[in-house]
PDB file of C-alpha atoms in Angstrom:
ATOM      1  CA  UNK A   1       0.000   0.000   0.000  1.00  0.00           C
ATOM      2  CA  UNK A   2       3.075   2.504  -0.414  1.00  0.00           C
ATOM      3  CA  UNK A   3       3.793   2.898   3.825  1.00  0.00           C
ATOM      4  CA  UNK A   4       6.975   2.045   5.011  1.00  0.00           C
ATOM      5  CA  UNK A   5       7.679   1.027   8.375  1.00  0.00           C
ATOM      6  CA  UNK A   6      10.510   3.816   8.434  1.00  0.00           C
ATOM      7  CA  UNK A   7       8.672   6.624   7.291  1.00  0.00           C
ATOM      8  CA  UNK A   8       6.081   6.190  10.149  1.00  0.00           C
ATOM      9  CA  UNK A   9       5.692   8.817  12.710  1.00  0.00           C
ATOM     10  CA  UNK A  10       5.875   7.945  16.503  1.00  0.00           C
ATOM     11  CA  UNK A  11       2.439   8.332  16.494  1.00  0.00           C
ATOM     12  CA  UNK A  12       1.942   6.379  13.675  1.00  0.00           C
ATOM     13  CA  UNK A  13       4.277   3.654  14.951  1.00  0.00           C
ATOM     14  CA  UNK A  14       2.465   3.708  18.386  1.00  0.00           C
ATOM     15  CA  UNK A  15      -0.911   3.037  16.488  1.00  0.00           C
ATOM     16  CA  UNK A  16       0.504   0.038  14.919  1.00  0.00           C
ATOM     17  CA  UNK A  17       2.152  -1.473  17.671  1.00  0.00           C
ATOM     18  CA  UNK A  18      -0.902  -1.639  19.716  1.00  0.00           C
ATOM     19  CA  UNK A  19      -2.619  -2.865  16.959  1.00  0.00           C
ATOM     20  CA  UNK A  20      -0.365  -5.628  16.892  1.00  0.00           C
ATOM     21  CA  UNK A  21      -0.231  -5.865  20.753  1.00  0.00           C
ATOM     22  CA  UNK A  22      -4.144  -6.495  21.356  1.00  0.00           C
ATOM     23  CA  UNK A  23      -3.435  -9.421  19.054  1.00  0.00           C
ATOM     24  CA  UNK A  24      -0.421 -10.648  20.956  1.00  0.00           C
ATOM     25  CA  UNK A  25      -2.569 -10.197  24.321  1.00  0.00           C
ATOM     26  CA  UNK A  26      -5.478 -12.005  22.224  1.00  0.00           C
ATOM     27  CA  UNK A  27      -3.596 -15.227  21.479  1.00  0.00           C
ATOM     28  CA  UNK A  28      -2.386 -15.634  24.834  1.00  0.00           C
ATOM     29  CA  UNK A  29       0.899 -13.807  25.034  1.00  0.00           C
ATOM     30  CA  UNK A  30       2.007 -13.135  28.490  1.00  0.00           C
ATOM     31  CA  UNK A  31       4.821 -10.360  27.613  1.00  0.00           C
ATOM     32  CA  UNK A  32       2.189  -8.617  26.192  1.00  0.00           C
ATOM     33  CA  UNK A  33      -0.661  -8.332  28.835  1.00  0.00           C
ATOM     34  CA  UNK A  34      -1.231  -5.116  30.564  1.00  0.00           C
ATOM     35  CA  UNK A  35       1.425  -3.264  28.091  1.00  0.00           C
ATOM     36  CA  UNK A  36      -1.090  -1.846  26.399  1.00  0.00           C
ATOM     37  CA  UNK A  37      -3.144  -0.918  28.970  1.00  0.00           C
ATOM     38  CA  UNK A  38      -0.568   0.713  31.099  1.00  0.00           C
ATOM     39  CA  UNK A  39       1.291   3.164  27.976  1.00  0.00           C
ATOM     40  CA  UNK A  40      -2.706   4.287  27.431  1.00  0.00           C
ATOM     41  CA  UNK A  41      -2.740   4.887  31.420  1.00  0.00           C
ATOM     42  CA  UNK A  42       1.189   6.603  31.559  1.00  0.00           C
ATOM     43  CA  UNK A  43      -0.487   8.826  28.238  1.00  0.00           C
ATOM     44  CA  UNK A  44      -3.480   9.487  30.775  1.00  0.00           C
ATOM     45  CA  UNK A  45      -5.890   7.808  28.646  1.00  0.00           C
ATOM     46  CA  UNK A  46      -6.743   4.525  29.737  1.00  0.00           C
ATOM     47  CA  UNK A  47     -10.105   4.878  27.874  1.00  0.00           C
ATOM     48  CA  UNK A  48      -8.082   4.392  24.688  1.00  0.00           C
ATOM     49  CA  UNK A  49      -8.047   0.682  26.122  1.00  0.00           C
ATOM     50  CA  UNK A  50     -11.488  -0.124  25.800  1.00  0.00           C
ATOM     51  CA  UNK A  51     -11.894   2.020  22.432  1.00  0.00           C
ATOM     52  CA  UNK A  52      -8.994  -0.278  21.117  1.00  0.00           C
ATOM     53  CA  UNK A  53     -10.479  -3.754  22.386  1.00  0.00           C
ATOM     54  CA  UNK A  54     -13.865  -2.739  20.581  1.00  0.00           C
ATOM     55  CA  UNK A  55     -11.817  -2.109  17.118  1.00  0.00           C
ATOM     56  CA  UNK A  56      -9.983  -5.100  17.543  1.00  0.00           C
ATOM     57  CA  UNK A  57     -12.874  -7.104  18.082  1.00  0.00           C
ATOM     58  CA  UNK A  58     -14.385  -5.927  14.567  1.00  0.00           C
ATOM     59  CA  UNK A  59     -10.440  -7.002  13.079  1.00  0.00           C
ATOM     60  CA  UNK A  60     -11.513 -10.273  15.274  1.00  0.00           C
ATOM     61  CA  UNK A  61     -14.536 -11.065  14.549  1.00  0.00           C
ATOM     62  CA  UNK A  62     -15.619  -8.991  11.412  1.00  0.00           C
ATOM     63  CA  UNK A  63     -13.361  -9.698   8.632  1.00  0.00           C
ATOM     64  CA  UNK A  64     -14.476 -10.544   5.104  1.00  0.00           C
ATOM     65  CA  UNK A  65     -11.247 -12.402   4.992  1.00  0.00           C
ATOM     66  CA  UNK A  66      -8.113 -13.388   7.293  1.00  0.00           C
ATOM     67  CA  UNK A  67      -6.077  -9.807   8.334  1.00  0.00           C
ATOM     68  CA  UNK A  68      -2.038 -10.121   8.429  1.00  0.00           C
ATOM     69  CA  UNK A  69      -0.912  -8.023  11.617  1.00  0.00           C
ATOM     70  CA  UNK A  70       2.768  -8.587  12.017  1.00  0.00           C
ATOM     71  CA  UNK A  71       4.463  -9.595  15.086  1.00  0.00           C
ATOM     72  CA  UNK A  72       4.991  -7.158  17.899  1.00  0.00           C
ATOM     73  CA  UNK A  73       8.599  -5.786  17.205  1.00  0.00           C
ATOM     74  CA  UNK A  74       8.533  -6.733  13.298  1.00  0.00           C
ATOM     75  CA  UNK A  75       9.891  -3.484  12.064  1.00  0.00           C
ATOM     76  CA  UNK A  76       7.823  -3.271   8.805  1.00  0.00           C
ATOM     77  CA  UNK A  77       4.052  -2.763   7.638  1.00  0.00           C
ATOM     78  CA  UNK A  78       1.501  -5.020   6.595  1.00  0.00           C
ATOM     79  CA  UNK A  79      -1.078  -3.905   3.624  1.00  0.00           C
ATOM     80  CA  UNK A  80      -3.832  -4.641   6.468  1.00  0.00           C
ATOM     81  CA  UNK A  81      -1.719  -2.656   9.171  1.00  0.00           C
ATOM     82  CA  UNK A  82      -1.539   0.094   6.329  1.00  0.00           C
ATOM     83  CA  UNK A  83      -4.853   0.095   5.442  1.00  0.00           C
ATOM     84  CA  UNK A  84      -6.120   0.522   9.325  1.00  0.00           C
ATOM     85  CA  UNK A  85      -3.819   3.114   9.926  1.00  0.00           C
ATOM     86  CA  UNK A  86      -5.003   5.105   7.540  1.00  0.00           C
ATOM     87  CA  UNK A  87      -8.892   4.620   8.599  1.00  0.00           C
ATOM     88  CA  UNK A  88      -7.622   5.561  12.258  1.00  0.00           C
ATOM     89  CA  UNK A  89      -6.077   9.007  10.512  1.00  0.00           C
ATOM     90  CA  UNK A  90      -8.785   9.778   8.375  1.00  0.00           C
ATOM     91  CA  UNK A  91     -11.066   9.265  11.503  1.00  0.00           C
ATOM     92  CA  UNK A  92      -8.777  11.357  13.494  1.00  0.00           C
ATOM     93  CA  UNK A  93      -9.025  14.392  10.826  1.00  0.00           C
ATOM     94  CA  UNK A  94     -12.284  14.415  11.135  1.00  0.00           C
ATOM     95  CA  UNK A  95     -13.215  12.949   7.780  1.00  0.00           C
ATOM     96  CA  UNK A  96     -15.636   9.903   7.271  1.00  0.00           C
ATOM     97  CA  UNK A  97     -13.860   6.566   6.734  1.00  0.00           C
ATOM     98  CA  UNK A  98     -15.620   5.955   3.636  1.00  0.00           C
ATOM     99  CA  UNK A  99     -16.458   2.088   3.967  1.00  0.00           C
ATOM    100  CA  UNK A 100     -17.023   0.693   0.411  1.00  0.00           C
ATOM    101  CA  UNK A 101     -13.631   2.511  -0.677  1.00  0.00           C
ATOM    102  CA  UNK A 102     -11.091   2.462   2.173  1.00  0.00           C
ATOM    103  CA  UNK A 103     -12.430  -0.785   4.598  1.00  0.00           C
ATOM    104  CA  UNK A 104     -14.652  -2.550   2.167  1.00  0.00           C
ATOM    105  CA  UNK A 105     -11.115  -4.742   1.156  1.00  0.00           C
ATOM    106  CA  UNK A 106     -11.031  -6.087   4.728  1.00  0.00           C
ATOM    107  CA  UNK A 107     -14.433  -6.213   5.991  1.00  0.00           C
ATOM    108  CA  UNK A 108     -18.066  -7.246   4.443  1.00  0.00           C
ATOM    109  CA  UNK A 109     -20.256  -4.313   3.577  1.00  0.00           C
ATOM    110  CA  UNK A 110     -22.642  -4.774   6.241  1.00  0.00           C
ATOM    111  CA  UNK A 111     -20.224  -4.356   9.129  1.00  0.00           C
ATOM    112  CA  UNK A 112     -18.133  -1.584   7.482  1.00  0.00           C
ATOM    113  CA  UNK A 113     -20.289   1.565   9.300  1.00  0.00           C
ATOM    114  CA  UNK A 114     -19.392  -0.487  12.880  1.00  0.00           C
ATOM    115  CA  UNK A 115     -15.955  -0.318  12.359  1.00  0.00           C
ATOM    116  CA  UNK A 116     -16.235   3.035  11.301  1.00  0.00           C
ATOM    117  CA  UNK A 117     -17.395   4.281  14.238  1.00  0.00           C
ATOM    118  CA  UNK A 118     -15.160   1.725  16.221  1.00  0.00           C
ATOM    119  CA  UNK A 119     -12.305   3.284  14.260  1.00  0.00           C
ATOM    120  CA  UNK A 120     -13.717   7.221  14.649  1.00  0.00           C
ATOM    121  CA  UNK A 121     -13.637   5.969  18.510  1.00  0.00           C
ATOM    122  CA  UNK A 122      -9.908   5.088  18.983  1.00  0.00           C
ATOM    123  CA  UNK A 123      -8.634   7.467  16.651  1.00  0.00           C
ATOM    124  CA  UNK A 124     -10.080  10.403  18.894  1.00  0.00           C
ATOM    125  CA  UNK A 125      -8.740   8.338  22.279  1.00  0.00           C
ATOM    126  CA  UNK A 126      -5.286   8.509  20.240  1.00  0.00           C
ATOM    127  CA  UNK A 127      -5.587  12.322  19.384  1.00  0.00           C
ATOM    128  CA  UNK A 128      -6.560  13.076  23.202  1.00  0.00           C
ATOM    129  CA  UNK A 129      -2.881  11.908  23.747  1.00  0.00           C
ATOM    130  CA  UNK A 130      -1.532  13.813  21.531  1.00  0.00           C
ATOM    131  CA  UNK A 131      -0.802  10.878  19.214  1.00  0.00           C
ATOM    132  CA  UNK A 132      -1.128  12.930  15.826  1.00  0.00           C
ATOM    133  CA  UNK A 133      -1.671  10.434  12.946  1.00  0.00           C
ATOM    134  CA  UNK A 134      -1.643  13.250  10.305  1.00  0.00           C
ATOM    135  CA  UNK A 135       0.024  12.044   7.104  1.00  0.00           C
ATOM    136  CA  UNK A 136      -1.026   8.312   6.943  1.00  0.00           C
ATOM    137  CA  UNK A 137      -3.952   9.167   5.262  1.00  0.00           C
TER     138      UNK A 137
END
């Protein structure tokens, strides 16, 4: 999708790592649990947690087919990781997530408006922050 792992932002990076970390903490990984939950408490948001967990769920549960999150520390970008990133900062800029263009390649048509509120959700918990996404869209 043209992103490149080294042209990310902190912010950017940040977005994509706890991406990746709900999914480690999902399949069981025990260096994983709490990390999450306790950078969104040091960034004084811990309600970013629970906006996170409900986007995940729709990467979960929702899919029209299987998504490709890379591992934890994998210093590089998936197409899916891409392609959620760039939902989160077009959410966080205010602008609708247009489903049938930007998420329909991920997720069935019916679900797309959930994650799109799902995504408006933790974009906003990420801006409160101060975790700018700006440029990934």
């Amino acid at each position: 999708m043209g992103m490149r792992w080294d042209d990310l932002t902190f912010a950017q990076r940040f977005a994509v790592w706890s991406l990746r970390l709900w999914l480690a903490e999902r399949m069981g990984d025990e260096t994983a649990c709490g990390r999450c939950a306790a950078a969104f408490a040091v960034a004084g948001v811990p309600e970013a947690r629970l906006a996170l967990d409900r986007l995940m769920r729709c990467v979960d549960d929702l899919p029209s087919r299987p998504v490709r999150l890379a591992p934890v520390n994998q210093p590089s970008l998936s197409d899916d990781e891409a392609l959620l990133l760039r939902a989160l900062a077009v959410a966080q800029a205010g602008g609708q997530v247009d489903g049938r263009l930007m998420l329909r390649p991920m997720f069935r048509p019916d679900v797309c408006g959930t994650v799109q509120r799902h995504c408006a959700d933790y974009a906003r918990a990420l801006g409160s922050a101060g975790l700018d996404l700006a440029g990934a869209a």
